[in-house]
XYZ file of C-alpha atoms in Angstrom:
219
model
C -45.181 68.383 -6.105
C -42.798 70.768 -4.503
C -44.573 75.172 -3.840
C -44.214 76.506 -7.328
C -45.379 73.552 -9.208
C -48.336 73.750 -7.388
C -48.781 77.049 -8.222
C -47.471 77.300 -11.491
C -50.238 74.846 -12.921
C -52.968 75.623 -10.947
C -52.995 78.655 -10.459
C -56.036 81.410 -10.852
C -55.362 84.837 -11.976
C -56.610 87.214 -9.340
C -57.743 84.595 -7.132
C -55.528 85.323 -4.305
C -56.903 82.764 -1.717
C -57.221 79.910 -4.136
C -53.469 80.397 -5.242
C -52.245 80.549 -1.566
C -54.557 77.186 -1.163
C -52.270 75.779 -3.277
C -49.527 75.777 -1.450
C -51.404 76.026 2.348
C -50.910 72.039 3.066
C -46.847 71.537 2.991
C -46.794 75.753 4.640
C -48.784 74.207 7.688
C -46.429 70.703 8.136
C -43.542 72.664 7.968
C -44.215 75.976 9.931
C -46.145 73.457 12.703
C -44.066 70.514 12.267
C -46.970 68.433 13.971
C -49.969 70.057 12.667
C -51.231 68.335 9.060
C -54.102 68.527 6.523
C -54.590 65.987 4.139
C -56.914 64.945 1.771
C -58.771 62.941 4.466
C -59.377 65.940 6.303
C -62.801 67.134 7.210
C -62.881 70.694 6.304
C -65.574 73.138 8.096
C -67.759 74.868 5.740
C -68.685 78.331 5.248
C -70.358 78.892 2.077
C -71.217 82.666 2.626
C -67.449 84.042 3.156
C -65.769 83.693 -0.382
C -62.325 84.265 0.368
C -62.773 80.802 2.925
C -64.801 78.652 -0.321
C -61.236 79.549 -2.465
C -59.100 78.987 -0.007
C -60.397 75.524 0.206
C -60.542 75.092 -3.514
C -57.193 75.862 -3.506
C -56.333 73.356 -0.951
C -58.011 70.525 -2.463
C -56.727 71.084 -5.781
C -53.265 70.723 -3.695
C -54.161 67.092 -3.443
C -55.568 66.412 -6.593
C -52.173 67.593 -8.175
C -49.686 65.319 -5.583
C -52.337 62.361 -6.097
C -51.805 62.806 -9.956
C -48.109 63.645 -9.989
C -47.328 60.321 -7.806
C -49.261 58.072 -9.800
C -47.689 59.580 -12.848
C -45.486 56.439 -14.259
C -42.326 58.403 -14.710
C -42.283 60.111 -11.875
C -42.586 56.433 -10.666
C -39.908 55.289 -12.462
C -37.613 57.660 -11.966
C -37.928 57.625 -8.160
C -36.804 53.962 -8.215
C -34.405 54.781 -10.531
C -32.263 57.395 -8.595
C -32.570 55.781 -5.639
C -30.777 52.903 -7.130
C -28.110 55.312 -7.999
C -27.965 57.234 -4.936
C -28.035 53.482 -2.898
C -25.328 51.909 -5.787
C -23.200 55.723 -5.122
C -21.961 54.053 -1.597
C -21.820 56.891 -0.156
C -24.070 56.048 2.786
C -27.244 58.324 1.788
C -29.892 57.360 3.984
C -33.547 56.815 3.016
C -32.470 57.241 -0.497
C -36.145 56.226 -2.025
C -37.651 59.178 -0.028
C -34.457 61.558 -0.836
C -35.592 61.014 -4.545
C -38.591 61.579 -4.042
C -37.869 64.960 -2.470
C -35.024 65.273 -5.560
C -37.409 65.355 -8.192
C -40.008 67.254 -6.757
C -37.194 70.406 -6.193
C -35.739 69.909 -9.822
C -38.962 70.303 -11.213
C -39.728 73.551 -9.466
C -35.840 74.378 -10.163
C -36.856 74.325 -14.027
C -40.158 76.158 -13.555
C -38.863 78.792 -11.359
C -35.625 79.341 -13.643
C -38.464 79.680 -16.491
C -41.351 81.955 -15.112
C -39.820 84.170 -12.929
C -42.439 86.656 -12.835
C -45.028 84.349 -12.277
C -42.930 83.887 -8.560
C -43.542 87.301 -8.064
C -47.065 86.832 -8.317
C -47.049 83.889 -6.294
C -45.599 85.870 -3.740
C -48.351 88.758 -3.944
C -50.731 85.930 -3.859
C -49.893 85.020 0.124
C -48.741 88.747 0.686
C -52.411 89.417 0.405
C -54.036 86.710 2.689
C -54.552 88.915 5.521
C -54.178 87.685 9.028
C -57.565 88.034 10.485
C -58.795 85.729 7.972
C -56.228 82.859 8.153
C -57.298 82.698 12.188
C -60.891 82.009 10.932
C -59.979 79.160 9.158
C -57.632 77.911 11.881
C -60.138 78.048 14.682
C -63.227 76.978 13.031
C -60.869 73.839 12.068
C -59.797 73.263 15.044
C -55.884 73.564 13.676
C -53.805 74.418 17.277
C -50.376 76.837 16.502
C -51.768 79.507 14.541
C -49.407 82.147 15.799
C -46.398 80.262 15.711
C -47.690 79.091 11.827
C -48.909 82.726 10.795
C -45.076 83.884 11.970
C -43.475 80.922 9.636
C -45.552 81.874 6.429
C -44.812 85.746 7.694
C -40.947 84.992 7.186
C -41.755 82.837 4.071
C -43.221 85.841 2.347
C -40.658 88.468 3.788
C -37.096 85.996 2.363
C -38.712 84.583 -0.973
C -36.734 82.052 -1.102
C -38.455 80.336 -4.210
C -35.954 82.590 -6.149
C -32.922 80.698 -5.148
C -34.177 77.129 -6.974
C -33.121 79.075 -10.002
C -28.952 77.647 -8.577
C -28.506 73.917 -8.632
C -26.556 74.756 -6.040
C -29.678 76.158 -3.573
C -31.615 72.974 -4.421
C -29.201 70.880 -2.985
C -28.848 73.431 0.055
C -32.840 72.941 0.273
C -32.321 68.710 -0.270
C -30.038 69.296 2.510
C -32.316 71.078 4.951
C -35.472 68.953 4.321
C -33.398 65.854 5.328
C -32.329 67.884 8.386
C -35.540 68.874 9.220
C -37.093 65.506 9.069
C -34.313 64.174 11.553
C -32.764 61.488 8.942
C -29.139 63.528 9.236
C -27.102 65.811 6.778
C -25.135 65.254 3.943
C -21.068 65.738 4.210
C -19.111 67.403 1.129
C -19.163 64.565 -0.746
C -22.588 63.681 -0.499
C -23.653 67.341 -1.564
C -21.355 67.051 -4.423
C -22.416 63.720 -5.722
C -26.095 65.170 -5.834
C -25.446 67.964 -7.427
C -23.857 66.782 -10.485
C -26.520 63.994 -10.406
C -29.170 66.793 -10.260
C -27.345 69.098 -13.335
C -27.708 65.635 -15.472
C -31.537 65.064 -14.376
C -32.442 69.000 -15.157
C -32.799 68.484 -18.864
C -34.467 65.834 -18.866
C -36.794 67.233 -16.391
C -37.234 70.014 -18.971
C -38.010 67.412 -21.957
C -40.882 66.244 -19.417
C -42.713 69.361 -18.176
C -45.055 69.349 -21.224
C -46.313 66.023 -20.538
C -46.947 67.278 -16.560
C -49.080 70.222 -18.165
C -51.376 67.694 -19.945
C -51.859 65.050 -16.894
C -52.546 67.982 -14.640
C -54.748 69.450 -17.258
């Protein structure tokens, strides 16, 4: 699942470093770029700081939600299916079965977001209050390299809230866009952009239509 999803269904009021757990996994592969925590990872523990215990929660509920969401059968299906349509489209869209992937993932947090606006807000007062003194605990005693170019990334994350913008079709393809950048596979032309756009405005209701049936796997 894409930031706000994450959040959105897992979230615990007033349980700031749980929340920001939530989302710590993709902020560290993309503000790093070669840095990575998975569900593999061994995790140090400290059972006497608090705000460390939820910040782990939070991080291994992260993985508990993507290992349900990709084993969900329509998420399944429909990542074969518009790849077929993106590969069919011949418009030359490379790694089309991971661009769908990425597809859904935004469209779903395009309907949340558009949805529970104020609960983005919250999100966002969630990481605001992380401080940094505590984030460089947890990145030395796991032995995570980077931390100040990482703590500047989720600094400018915060600061631009850019979660708001999924509420425009429009800004999820922009994001589509600079995810396929950013992984090196290329970037799409104008007709490209167009084609998944209007492929993305007919996915978005049924996306809607399927959001109650998330809540009860994730439940």
């Amino acid at each position: 699942m894409n930031f706000f999803a994450h959040y959105h269904f897992y979230h615990k009021p007033n349980n700031n470093w749980h929340n920001t757990g939530l989302l710590f996994p993709d902020l560290l592969r993309i503000f790093t770029k070669s840095r990575r925590i998975s569900e593999k990872s061994t995790i140090a523990l400290y059972p006497e700081n608090l705000n460390y215990i939820n910040l782990v929660d939070g991080i291994q509920n992260h993985f508990k939600a993507d290992d349900i969401f990709h084993n969900w059968d329509w998420f399944k299906e429909k990542n074969h299916e518009l790849a077929l349509v993106m590969r069919e489209s011949k418009l030359e869209i490379k790694r089309d079965w991971f661009l769908a992937h990425i597809f859904i993932e935004l469209a779903i947090d395009h309907v949340l977001v558009s949805e529970n606006e104020s609960k983005v807000n919250d999100l966002y007062s969630d990481l605001a209050y992380c401080g940094k003194k505590e984030w460089e605990f947890f990145f030395t005693k796991n032995n995570i390299d980077d931390f100040e170019i990482w703590f500047e990334g989720f600094s400018r994350f915060i600061k631009h809230r850019y979660i708001f913008t999924y509420k425009d079709t429009d800004n999820v393809i922009y994001a589509l866009n600079r995810i396929y950048q950013s992984t090196g596979i290329g970037e799409f032309d104008t007709t490209q952009k167009e084609f998944l756009l209007v492929l993305l405005n007919t996915f978005v209701p049924e996306v809607k239509l399927k959001i109650s049936e998330l809540q009860k796997l994730l439940e």
